[in-house]
PDB file of C-alpha atoms in Angstrom:
ATOM      1  CA  MET A 551     -75.540 -88.702-100.351  1.00  0.00           C
ATOM      2  CA  GLN A 552     -79.265 -88.507-101.737  1.00  0.00           C
ATOM      3  CA  VAL A 553     -79.550 -87.137-105.407  1.00  0.00           C
ATOM      4  CA  ILE A 554     -82.669 -84.764-105.959  1.00  0.00           C
ATOM      5  CA  ASN A 555     -84.526 -84.968-109.261  1.00  0.00           C
ATOM      6  CA  ASP A 556     -87.932 -83.841-110.304  1.00  0.00           C
ATOM      7  CA  ASN A 557     -89.292 -87.133-109.429  1.00  0.00           C
ATOM      8  CA  ASN A 558     -87.923 -87.793-105.724  1.00  0.00           C
ATOM      9  CA  ILE A 559     -87.994 -84.320-104.042  1.00  0.00           C
ATOM     10  CA  ALA A 560     -91.320 -85.147-101.957  1.00  0.00           C
ATOM     11  CA  GLU A 561     -89.996 -88.462-100.835  1.00  0.00           C
ATOM     12  CA  VAL A 562     -86.549 -86.858 -99.637  1.00  0.00           C
ATOM     13  CA  LEU A 563     -88.315 -83.690 -97.951  1.00  0.00           C
ATOM     14  CA  ALA A 564     -90.721 -86.382 -95.990  1.00  0.00           C
ATOM     15  CA  SER A 565     -87.894 -88.085 -94.327  1.00  0.00           C
ATOM     16  CA  GLY A 566     -88.741 -86.807 -91.034  1.00  0.00           C
ATOM     17  CA  LYS A 567     -85.207 -85.316 -90.702  1.00  0.00           C
ATOM     18  CA  VAL A 568     -83.698 -81.898 -91.287  1.00  0.00           C
ATOM     19  CA  VAL A 569     -82.779 -82.001 -94.931  1.00  0.00           C
ATOM     20  CA  LEU A 570     -79.842 -79.786 -96.667  1.00  0.00           C
ATOM     21  CA  VAL A 571     -80.065 -79.543-100.237  1.00  0.00           C
ATOM     22  CA  ASP A 572     -77.059 -78.224-102.490  1.00  0.00           C
ATOM     23  CA  PHE A 573     -78.450 -77.025-105.877  1.00  0.00           C
ATOM     24  CA  TRP A 574     -75.338 -77.131-108.253  1.00  0.00           C
ATOM     25  CA  ALA A 575     -74.260 -77.647-112.009  1.00  0.00           C
ATOM     26  CA  THR A 576     -71.191 -79.277-113.326  1.00  0.00           C
ATOM     27  CA  TRP A 577     -70.099 -75.687-115.063  1.00  0.00           C
ATOM     28  CA  CYS A 578     -70.238 -73.768-111.847  1.00  0.00           C
ATOM     29  CA  GLY A 579     -66.755 -72.842-110.374  1.00  0.00           C
ATOM     30  CA  PRO A 580     -68.108 -72.031-106.873  1.00  0.00           C
ATOM     31  CA  CYS A 581     -70.009 -75.090-106.816  1.00  0.00           C
ATOM     32  CA  ARG A 582     -66.947 -77.236-107.356  1.00  0.00           C
ATOM     33  CA  MET A 583     -65.408 -75.269-104.541  1.00  0.00           C
ATOM     34  CA  LEU A 584     -68.331 -76.021-102.125  1.00  0.00           C
ATOM     35  CA  SER A 585     -68.866 -79.498-103.025  1.00  0.00           C
ATOM     36  CA  PRO A 586     -66.145 -80.960-100.726  1.00  0.00           C
ATOM     37  CA  THR A 587     -67.535 -78.823 -97.875  1.00  0.00           C
ATOM     38  CA  VAL A 588     -71.158 -80.636 -98.378  1.00  0.00           C
ATOM     39  CA  ASP A 589     -69.730 -83.957 -98.601  1.00  0.00           C
ATOM     40  CA  ASP A 590     -67.640 -83.417 -95.098  1.00  0.00           C
ATOM     41  CA  VAL A 591     -71.103 -81.762 -93.535  1.00  0.00           C
ATOM     42  CA  ALA A 592     -72.814 -85.038 -94.839  1.00  0.00           C
ATOM     43  CA  GLU A 593     -70.145 -87.222 -93.099  1.00  0.00           C
ATOM     44  CA  GLU A 594     -70.231 -85.263 -89.907  1.00  0.00           C
ATOM     45  CA  MET A 595     -73.793 -85.022 -89.535  1.00  0.00           C
ATOM     46  CA  ALA A 596     -74.789 -88.387 -90.796  1.00  0.00           C
ATOM     47  CA  GLY A 597     -77.819 -89.928 -89.157  1.00  0.00           C
ATOM     48  CA  LYS A 598     -78.944 -86.532 -87.878  1.00  0.00           C
ATOM     49  CA  VAL A 599     -79.893 -84.695 -91.199  1.00  0.00           C
ATOM     50  CA  VAL A 600     -80.345 -85.994 -94.863  1.00  0.00           C
ATOM     51  CA  VAL A 601     -77.791 -84.135 -97.171  1.00  0.00           C
ATOM     52  CA  ALA A 602     -78.778 -84.232-100.903  1.00  0.00           C
ATOM     53  CA  LYS A 603     -77.431 -82.760-103.918  1.00  0.00           C
ATOM     54  CA  CYS A 604     -79.561 -81.404-106.847  1.00  0.00           C
ATOM     55  CA  ASN A 605     -77.886 -80.598-110.299  1.00  0.00           C
ATOM     56  CA  VAL A 606     -79.976 -77.869-111.455  1.00  0.00           C
ATOM     57  CA  ASP A 607     -79.516 -78.908-115.349  1.00  0.00           C
ATOM     58  CA  ASP A 608     -81.150 -82.208-114.351  1.00  0.00           C
ATOM     59  CA  ALA A 609     -83.865 -81.023-112.279  1.00  0.00           C
ATOM     60  CA  GLU A 610     -85.027 -77.850-113.745  1.00  0.00           C
ATOM     61  CA  ASP A 611     -88.423 -78.111-112.160  1.00  0.00           C
ATOM     62  CA  VAL A 612     -87.287 -78.400-108.884  1.00  0.00           C
ATOM     63  CA  ALA A 613     -85.083 -75.389-109.034  1.00  0.00           C
ATOM     64  CA  VAL A 614     -87.638 -73.327-110.454  1.00  0.00           C
ATOM     65  CA  ALA A 615     -90.125 -74.374-107.649  1.00  0.00           C
ATOM     66  CA  TYR A 616     -87.752 -73.250-105.201  1.00  0.00           C
ATOM     67  CA  GLY A 617     -86.626 -70.069-106.892  1.00  0.00           C
ATOM     68  CA  ILE A 618     -83.139 -70.967-107.326  1.00  0.00           C
ATOM     69  CA  ARG A 619     -81.437 -68.248-109.489  1.00  0.00           C
ATOM     70  CA  ASN A 620     -77.783 -68.478-108.255  1.00  0.00           C
ATOM     71  CA  ILE A 621     -75.712 -71.516-107.496  1.00  0.00           C
ATOM     72  CA  PRO A 622     -74.372 -72.897-105.047  1.00  0.00           C
ATOM     73  CA  THR A 623     -77.472 -72.423-103.230  1.00  0.00           C
ATOM     74  CA  LEU A 624     -78.036 -74.282-100.058  1.00  0.00           C
ATOM     75  CA  LEU A 625     -81.613 -75.102 -98.970  1.00  0.00           C
ATOM     76  CA  TYR A 626     -82.445 -76.176 -95.322  1.00  0.00           C
ATOM     77  CA  PHE A 627     -85.729 -77.967 -94.536  1.00  0.00           C
ATOM     78  CA  LYS A 628     -87.288 -78.927 -91.395  1.00  0.00           C
ATOM     79  CA  ASP A 629     -90.548 -81.059 -91.079  1.00  0.00           C
ATOM     80  CA  GLY A 630     -90.550 -80.766 -95.000  1.00  0.00           C
ATOM     81  CA  GLN A 631     -90.625 -77.056 -95.058  1.00  0.00           C
ATOM     82  CA  LEU A 632     -88.096 -74.519 -96.171  1.00  0.00           C
ATOM     83  CA  ALA A 633     -86.494 -73.271 -93.231  1.00  0.00           C
ATOM     84  CA  ASP A 634     -83.477 -71.325 -94.571  1.00  0.00           C
ATOM     85  CA  ARG A 635     -81.058 -70.496 -97.312  1.00  0.00           C
ATOM     86  CA  THR A 636     -77.678 -69.544 -98.265  1.00  0.00           C
ATOM     87  CA  VAL A 637     -76.461 -68.544-101.635  1.00  0.00           C
ATOM     88  CA  GLY A 638     -72.608 -68.706-102.707  1.00  0.00           C
ATOM     89  CA  VAL A 639     -69.864 -70.433-101.081  1.00  0.00           C
ATOM     90  CA  VAL A 640     -70.236 -70.761 -97.072  1.00  0.00           C
ATOM     91  CA  SER A 641     -68.132 -72.440 -94.616  1.00  0.00           C
ATOM     92  CA  LYS A 642     -68.611 -75.798 -93.164  1.00  0.00           C
ATOM     93  CA  ASP A 643     -69.115 -74.248 -89.706  1.00  0.00           C
ATOM     94  CA  GLU A 644     -71.739 -71.850 -91.084  1.00  0.00           C
ATOM     95  CA  ILE A 645     -73.697 -74.849 -92.470  1.00  0.00           C
ATOM     96  CA  ILE A 646     -73.318 -77.174 -89.398  1.00  0.00           C
ATOM     97  CA  LYS A 647     -74.470 -73.945 -87.324  1.00  0.00           C
ATOM     98  CA  ARG A 648     -77.668 -73.584 -89.425  1.00  0.00           C
ATOM     99  CA  LEU A 649     -78.306 -77.407 -89.373  1.00  0.00           C
ATOM    100  CA  ASN A 650     -78.003 -77.401 -85.813  1.00  0.00           C
ATOM    101  CA  ASN A 651     -80.252 -74.561 -85.466  1.00  0.00           C
ATOM    102  CA  LEU A 652     -83.020 -76.708 -86.974  1.00  0.00           C
ATOM    103  CA  LEU A 653     -82.380 -79.896 -85.108  1.00  0.00           C
TER     104      LEU A 653
END
């Protein structure tokens, strides 16, 4: 699992793969609910997509740059460009469906 910060976001997005970024914070209850789901997606989609987490308290510039106003927010990138977004707790099936649509 990649950890996104203000210094490495461009490098992660340049991986050439579909990238899922989970924007979260330690104090966020719904984020804690979604985290195991994101971990399961990372395991299931290993080798196909890059899954990364971005703590909004540690990477404020990244959160601002992508207009993160509510967490958890999942951003889906293809070819380094934002392609999709979900806000709130979503199911594993929904996340995988969105990722597969970008593959």
